[in-house]
Short mmCIF file of C-alpha atoms and ligand atoms in Angstrom, two decimals:
data_model
loop_
_atom_site.label_atom_id
_atom_site.label_comp_id
_atom_site.label_asym_id
_atom_site.label_seq_id
_atom_site.Cartn_x
_atom_site.Cartn_y
_atom_site.Cartn_z
CA MET A 148 0.11 -0.21 0.32
CA THR A 149 1.56 3.38 -1.24
CA THR A 150 0.49 6.87 1.58
CA PRO A 151 -1.19 8.86 -0.10
CA GLU A 152 0.76 12.38 -0.84
CA PHE A 153 1.15 14.60 1.77
CA PRO A 154 -1.42 17.45 1.69
CA LEU A 155 1.34 20.53 2.22
CA ALA A 156 -0.79 23.12 0.87
CA ALA A 157 -3.35 21.95 3.15
CA VAL A 158 -1.11 21.55 6.08
CA ARG A 159 0.78 24.56 5.67
CA ALA A 160 -3.32 26.76 5.33
CA MET A 161 -4.03 25.30 8.56
CA PRO A 162 -3.52 26.86 11.65
CA LYS A 163 -1.19 25.15 14.01
CA ALA A 164 1.07 25.85 17.62
CA GLU A 165 4.78 25.10 17.41
CA LEU A 166 5.22 23.85 21.16
CA HIS A 167 8.72 22.64 20.99
CA VAL A 168 11.77 24.83 19.50
CA HIS A 169 14.32 25.76 20.91
CA LEU A 170 15.67 29.89 19.99
CA GLU A 171 19.27 28.69 19.43
CA GLY A 172 18.32 25.75 17.34
CA THR A 173 17.11 28.26 15.23
CA VAL A 174 20.39 29.73 14.01
CA ASP A 175 20.23 29.05 10.12
CA PRO A 176 24.13 28.15 8.61
CA ALA A 177 24.60 31.93 7.18
CA THR A 178 23.55 33.59 10.23
CA VAL A 179 26.30 31.56 12.18
CA LEU A 180 28.47 32.49 10.01
CA ALA A 181 27.38 36.20 9.81
CA LEU A 182 27.55 36.21 13.54
CA CYS A 183 31.14 34.43 14.16
CA GLU A 184 31.99 37.57 11.62
CA ARG A 185 29.62 40.13 13.90
CA HIS A 186 31.97 39.27 16.33
CA GLY A 187 35.42 38.49 15.67
CA GLU A 188 34.74 34.90 15.91
CA PRO A 189 36.41 32.01 13.62
CA PRO A 190 33.77 30.28 11.93
CA PRO A 191 32.53 26.61 12.72
CA ALA A 192 33.52 25.74 9.22
CA ALA A 193 34.42 27.59 6.45
CA ASP A 194 31.02 27.69 3.84
CA GLU A 195 27.00 27.89 4.07
CA ALA A 196 27.29 24.35 3.17
CA ALA A 197 30.52 22.60 5.73
CA VAL A 198 28.07 24.41 8.55
CA ALA A 199 25.51 22.87 7.26
CA ASP A 200 27.89 19.77 7.36
CA TRP A 201 28.85 20.28 11.34
CA TYR A 202 24.88 20.43 11.87
CA ARG A 203 25.37 16.56 10.93
CA PHE A 204 25.81 14.98 14.73
CA ASP A 205 26.68 10.80 15.73
CA GLY A 206 24.26 11.66 18.97
CA PHE A 207 23.22 13.49 21.78
CA PRO A 208 26.72 14.57 23.27
CA MET A 209 27.78 15.90 19.74
CA PHE A 210 24.94 17.92 19.44
CA LEU A 211 24.81 19.54 22.34
CA GLU A 212 28.03 20.49 22.28
CA ARG A 213 27.87 22.32 19.49
CA TYR A 214 24.25 23.66 19.55
CA PHE A 215 26.17 25.68 23.41
CA THR A 216 28.61 27.01 20.67
CA VAL A 217 25.91 28.27 18.98
CA LEU A 218 24.44 29.80 21.71
CA GLY A 219 27.63 31.80 22.66
CA LEU A 220 27.43 33.49 19.44
CA LEU A 221 24.96 35.16 20.44
CA ARG A 222 25.87 38.03 22.26
CA ASP A 223 24.16 41.31 21.77
CA GLN A 224 20.54 42.68 21.73
CA GLU A 225 20.35 42.65 18.06
CA ASP A 226 21.64 38.69 17.74
CA PHE A 227 18.84 37.61 19.83
CA ALA A 228 16.19 39.84 18.03
CA LEU A 229 17.61 38.93 14.71
CA VAL A 230 17.14 34.63 15.44
CA ALA A 231 13.13 35.29 17.39
CA ASP A 232 12.34 37.68 14.86
CA ARG A 233 13.23 35.21 12.07
CA TYR A 234 11.93 32.26 13.41
CA LEU A 235 8.80 33.44 13.81
CA GLN A 236 8.72 34.91 10.16
CA SER A 237 9.61 31.23 8.91
CA ALA A 238 6.91 29.63 10.79
CA HIS A 239 4.36 32.26 9.87
CA ASP A 240 4.90 31.08 6.07
CA GLN A 241 4.12 27.75 7.14
CA GLY A 242 1.32 28.63 8.53
CA VAL A 243 1.91 28.60 12.73
CA VAL A 244 -0.18 30.67 14.87
CA HIS A 245 0.90 30.72 17.74
CA VAL A 246 5.71 29.81 18.70
CA GLU A 247 6.30 28.87 22.36
CA PHE A 248 10.50 29.86 22.09
CA HIS A 249 12.42 27.50 25.04
CA ILE A 250 14.99 29.49 25.84
CA SER A 251 18.61 28.24 27.60
CA ALA A 252 18.51 30.34 30.07
CA THR A 253 21.17 28.77 32.47
CA GLY A 254 23.08 28.50 29.53
CA HIS A 255 23.29 32.21 28.32
CA ILE A 256 23.50 33.59 32.59
CA VAL A 257 26.15 30.96 34.12
CA GLU A 258 27.52 30.07 30.95
CA ASN A 259 27.64 33.42 29.28
CA LYS A 260 27.11 35.37 32.30
CA LYS A 261 24.06 37.46 30.74
CA VAL A 262 22.16 38.97 33.01
CA TRP A 263 19.11 37.98 31.85
CA ALA A 264 17.02 41.03 31.58
CA PRO A 265 18.51 42.54 28.06
CA VAL A 266 18.06 39.01 26.53
CA HIS A 267 14.63 38.49 27.73
CA ASP A 268 14.54 41.82 26.19
CA ALA A 269 15.98 41.72 23.02
CA ILE A 270 14.01 38.42 22.49
CA VAL A 271 10.47 40.48 23.03
CA ASP A 272 11.80 42.64 20.91
CA GLY A 273 12.24 40.63 18.05
CA CYS A 274 9.22 38.43 18.48
CA SER A 275 7.42 41.51 18.99
CA ARG A 276 8.39 43.03 15.50
CA ALA A 277 7.70 39.38 13.50
CA ALA A 278 4.12 39.46 15.64
CA GLU A 279 3.56 43.60 14.20
CA ARG A 280 4.16 42.84 10.64
CA THR A 281 2.49 38.63 10.63
CA GLY A 282 -0.54 38.59 13.55
CA ILE A 283 1.86 36.16 15.01
CA SER A 284 1.39 34.68 18.62
CA TRP A 285 4.26 33.87 21.18
CA GLY A 286 5.21 32.95 24.41
CA LEU A 287 8.50 32.07 25.88
CA ILE A 288 9.55 28.71 27.95
CA PRO A 289 13.69 29.81 29.84
CA ASP A 290 14.81 26.58 30.30
CA ILE A 291 17.66 25.01 32.83
CA SER A 292 20.41 22.81 31.47
CA PRO A 293 20.92 20.11 34.12
CA HIS A 294 24.52 19.74 33.22
CA LEU A 295 24.93 22.50 35.46
CA PRO A 296 24.42 22.61 39.21
CA ALA A 297 20.82 22.65 40.30
CA ALA A 298 22.39 25.67 42.72
CA ALA A 299 23.87 28.02 39.84
CA CYS A 300 20.76 27.10 38.33
CA ALA A 301 18.70 28.22 40.75
CA GLU A 302 20.11 31.94 41.25
CA ALA A 303 20.28 31.95 37.23
CA MET A 304 16.20 31.47 37.33
CA ASP A 305 16.08 34.02 40.62
CA GLN A 306 16.98 36.52 37.65
CA VAL A 307 13.68 35.44 35.39
CA PHE A 308 11.94 35.28 38.65
CA ALA A 309 12.72 39.05 39.00
CA HIS A 310 12.08 40.09 35.50
CA SER A 311 9.25 40.65 33.56
CA LEU A 312 6.80 37.07 33.57
CA ASP A 313 4.33 39.12 30.81
CA HIS A 314 5.46 36.96 28.16
CA VAL A 315 6.69 33.60 29.99
CA VAL A 316 3.50 31.25 29.98
CA ALA A 317 6.42 28.49 31.68
CA ILE A 318 9.66 26.93 33.28
CA GLY A 319 11.52 23.90 31.07
CA MET A 320 14.06 21.37 32.29
CA GLY A 321 16.35 21.11 28.71
CA GLY A 322 19.49 18.76 28.41
CA PRO A 323 20.62 15.50 29.52
CA ALA A 324 18.51 13.92 32.27
CA ASP A 325 21.47 12.37 34.96
CA THR A 326 21.23 14.47 37.41
CA TRP A 327 17.88 15.30 38.16
CA ARG A 328 17.77 12.50 40.48
CA THR A 329 21.19 13.50 42.13
CA ASP A 330 20.42 17.68 42.60
CA ASP A 331 17.85 19.42 43.69
CA PHE A 332 16.46 21.00 40.56
CA ALA A 333 12.61 20.54 41.76
CA SER A 334 12.95 23.21 43.89
CA ILE A 335 13.03 25.53 41.18
CA PHE A 336 9.84 23.94 39.46
CA ASP A 337 8.73 25.01 43.08
CA CYS A 338 9.74 28.72 43.29
CA ALA A 339 8.04 29.24 39.62
CA ARG A 340 4.94 27.90 40.42
CA SER A 341 4.64 30.26 43.39
CA HIS A 342 5.57 33.32 41.38
CA GLY A 343 2.62 31.38 39.15
CA VAL A 344 4.58 29.65 35.96
CA PRO A 345 3.71 26.46 35.82
CA ALA A 346 6.55 23.19 35.05
CA VAL A 347 7.30 21.60 31.12
CA SER A 348 9.91 19.42 31.16
CA HIS A 349 12.04 17.44 28.31
CA ALA A 350 11.53 13.67 29.11
CA GLY A 351 11.37 10.16 27.26
CA GLU A 352 14.13 11.52 24.57
CA HIS A 353 17.30 9.37 24.99
CA GLY A 354 16.10 7.89 28.27
CA GLY A 355 13.32 5.71 29.54
CA PRO A 356 9.94 6.51 31.61
CA ASP A 357 11.30 6.76 34.69
CA GLU A 358 12.60 9.87 33.14
CA VAL A 359 8.43 11.02 32.83
CA ARG A 360 7.21 10.10 35.73
CA TRP A 361 9.98 12.21 37.31
CA ALA A 362 9.49 15.24 35.45
CA LEU A 363 5.64 14.74 35.81
CA GLU A 364 5.96 12.98 39.60
CA HIS A 365 9.42 16.32 40.85
CA PHE A 366 8.48 18.77 39.04
CA ASN A 367 4.96 18.33 38.03
CA ALA A 368 5.13 19.21 34.53
CA GLU A 369 2.45 20.00 32.46
CA ARG A 370 3.66 19.15 29.02
CA ILE A 371 6.54 16.57 28.12
CA GLN A 372 8.83 17.08 25.41
CA HIS A 373 9.53 14.34 23.66
CA GLY A 374 8.20 11.47 25.60
CA ILE A 375 8.59 8.55 23.23
CA GLY A 376 10.77 7.10 25.82
CA ALA A 377 7.33 6.48 28.20
CA MET A 378 5.84 4.06 25.65
CA SER A 379 7.99 0.87 27.31
CA ASP A 380 5.63 1.16 30.69
CA PRO A 381 2.08 1.12 30.44
CA GLU A 382 2.14 2.92 34.05
CA VAL A 383 3.58 5.66 32.77
CA VAL A 384 1.84 5.64 29.87
CA ALA A 385 -1.74 5.81 31.73
CA MET A 386 0.11 8.75 33.53
CA LEU A 387 0.37 11.08 30.46
CA VAL A 388 -3.29 9.96 28.84
CA GLU A 389 -5.53 10.09 32.50
CA ARG A 390 -3.88 13.68 32.64
CA GLY A 391 -4.57 14.36 29.84
CA ILE A 392 -0.37 15.90 29.75
CA PRO A 393 0.86 16.57 25.91
CA CYS A 394 3.43 15.95 24.26
CA ASP A 395 5.28 17.89 21.99
CA VAL A 396 7.17 15.29 19.63
CA CYS A 397 10.01 15.72 16.97
CA PRO A 398 10.41 13.14 14.83
CA GLY A 399 13.47 14.93 12.49
CA SER A 400 15.48 15.24 15.52
CA ASN A 401 14.84 12.28 16.60
CA LEU A 402 15.77 10.74 13.51
CA ALA A 403 18.32 13.27 13.54
CA LEU A 404 20.41 12.04 17.60
CA ASN A 405 19.39 8.73 16.64
CA ALA A 406 17.06 8.55 19.73
CA VAL A 407 15.03 5.69 17.53
CA ALA A 408 16.72 3.54 15.31
CA SER A 409 14.36 4.04 12.16
CA ALA A 410 11.61 6.08 11.20
CA GLU A 411 10.32 2.06 11.41
CA ALA A 412 10.66 2.06 15.56
CA HIS A 413 9.60 5.38 15.88
CA PRO A 414 6.98 5.14 19.09
CA LEU A 415 4.60 8.52 17.12
CA PRO A 416 2.10 5.54 15.52
CA ALA A 417 2.00 4.01 18.90
CA MET A 418 1.66 6.95 20.84
CA LEU A 419 -1.71 8.23 19.14
CA ASP A 420 -2.92 4.67 19.44
CA ALA A 421 -2.77 4.75 23.05
CA GLY A 422 -4.48 8.31 23.27
CA ILE A 423 -1.91 10.09 24.30
CA THR A 424 -2.57 13.68 23.18
CA VAL A 425 0.40 14.53 20.95
CA THR A 426 1.79 17.68 18.96
CA ILE A 427 4.09 18.12 16.29
CA GLY A 428 7.56 20.05 16.53
CA THR A 429 10.62 20.57 15.04
CA ASP A 430 13.40 20.80 18.73
CA ASP A 431 16.40 22.72 16.27
CA PRO A 432 14.81 23.34 12.70
CA PRO A 433 18.21 23.86 10.63
CA MET A 434 20.47 21.79 13.04
CA PHE A 435 18.12 18.34 12.29
CA GLN A 436 17.65 19.88 8.45
CA THR A 437 13.79 19.78 8.73
CA THR A 438 11.27 22.33 9.48
CA LEU A 439 7.59 21.97 10.54
CA LEU A 440 6.10 21.05 7.47
CA ASP A 441 8.76 18.21 6.95
CA ASP A 442 7.83 16.66 10.67
CA TYR A 443 3.88 17.31 9.62
CA HIS A 444 5.26 15.23 6.63
CA ARG A 445 6.92 12.32 9.09
CA ALA A 446 3.45 12.35 10.76
CA TRP A 447 1.32 11.38 8.13
CA ASP A 448 3.78 8.73 6.48
CA TRP A 449 4.30 7.22 9.12
CA CYS A 450 0.89 6.95 11.01
CA ASN A 451 -0.63 6.69 7.83
CA LEU A 452 -2.96 9.58 8.94
CA ASP A 453 -5.26 12.02 6.71
CA LEU A 454 -5.95 14.97 6.90
CA ALA A 455 -8.50 14.04 9.94
CA GLY A 456 -5.67 12.82 11.45
CA ILE A 457 -3.21 15.92 10.95
CA LYS A 458 -6.30 18.37 12.19
CA ARG A 459 -6.10 16.50 15.10
CA LEU A 460 -2.75 17.15 15.58
CA ALA A 461 -2.74 20.91 14.84
CA GLN A 462 -5.65 20.65 17.40
CA ASN A 463 -3.60 19.20 19.49
CA SER A 464 -0.91 21.92 19.49
CA ILE A 465 -3.36 24.65 19.67
CA HIS A 466 -5.49 23.16 23.03
CA ALA A 467 -1.91 22.01 24.70
CA SER A 468 -0.28 25.84 24.29
CA TYR A 469 -0.45 28.63 26.73
CA ALA A 470 -2.22 30.87 24.24
CA SER A 471 -4.78 33.14 25.20
CA ALA A 472 -8.39 31.51 25.08
CA ALA A 473 -9.55 33.74 23.18
CA ASN A 474 -7.02 32.68 20.42
CA LYS A 475 -7.61 28.92 20.73
CA GLU A 476 -11.39 28.95 20.12
CA ARG A 477 -10.74 31.07 16.86
CA TRP A 478 -7.89 29.22 15.43
CA SER A 479 -9.71 26.09 17.12
CA ALA A 480 -12.64 26.82 14.66
CA ALA A 481 -10.82 27.69 11.56
CA VAL A 482 -8.77 24.35 11.44
CA GLY A 483 -12.67 23.10 11.43
N1 ADE B 617 18.22 21.34 23.71
C1 ADE B 617 18.12 21.82 22.82
N2 ADE B 617 17.18 20.45 21.86
C2 ADE B 617 17.92 19.63 22.45
C3 ADE B 617 17.42 18.47 22.64
N3 ADE B 617 16.67 17.83 22.14
N4 ADE B 617 16.88 17.82 24.16
C4 ADE B 617 17.11 18.16 25.26
N5 ADE B 617 17.79 19.43 25.03
C5 ADE B 617 17.26 20.68 24.28
ZN1 ZN B 618 13.60 20.35 22.67
#
């Protein structure tokens, strides 16, 4: 049986939200080179094609090393504004009506010694510029990279909580999960909640169901980024389904980082069958040679979806977002 042709124009025209994309992972090869030139840094590779090649990884550690190299090229306010503005334009061009940007806040603050307020304000400026042009809606998810000690992350996140939270829809947890159990990250999420800011968390990307359980039980995550590792434990699957916790799945990212052995081995069809609320995201699109429409295409192929199945993914993304109730109602009606 051959898969029917992906209805690209209809999917592009459908309102949808992107809930799993890292601002620092949206920097395309041309912009990497431009940032290096601007800041007098040697480029990681000679030209655009070579940087695109540098954006190919043998696994998660190699990816993280390069991701943090790119993160370190975002230095002044115009850098942050530019990348935010560019990605929202590209999302708008794909029919995205709402983006929630994960921002590696502890990377900028702890590792790169940035002050949060100007970084935040520059991102807000870039997003506002794009929103004025396109009407796109957006929110920010400053996140914790747990390869840094929890005490340093807590101090960094205190800067986040002390500044404007008007556009901060949640705080998040990225990176590897090895230190979650041995260091006190949970109290950072408690502190966020005391400021009225909910939690989301990466979990079950390269790790298994225990990560997802931990994110739910200790961080009180309201949404899970990836969550594909949950599928080997029916109890954790039941927790996701019964609590209505959405998983923001990134098929192209999972392939690019060998989180799954092959497209055929990806649990996306099983997640949908199990009744998990799935949304589709890109994670770090140019780093994984993908776009949101490419990732909807993968979902179409891998799950034998029809247009109703695509509409369900778009509806999930809208309802799982932290957009305003009025916007959700309007976009949801437009999906049909
Ligand atoms: N930060 C950026 N991309 C990430 C990913 N795929 N997993 C965890 N943290 C990330
Ligand atoms: Zn991610």
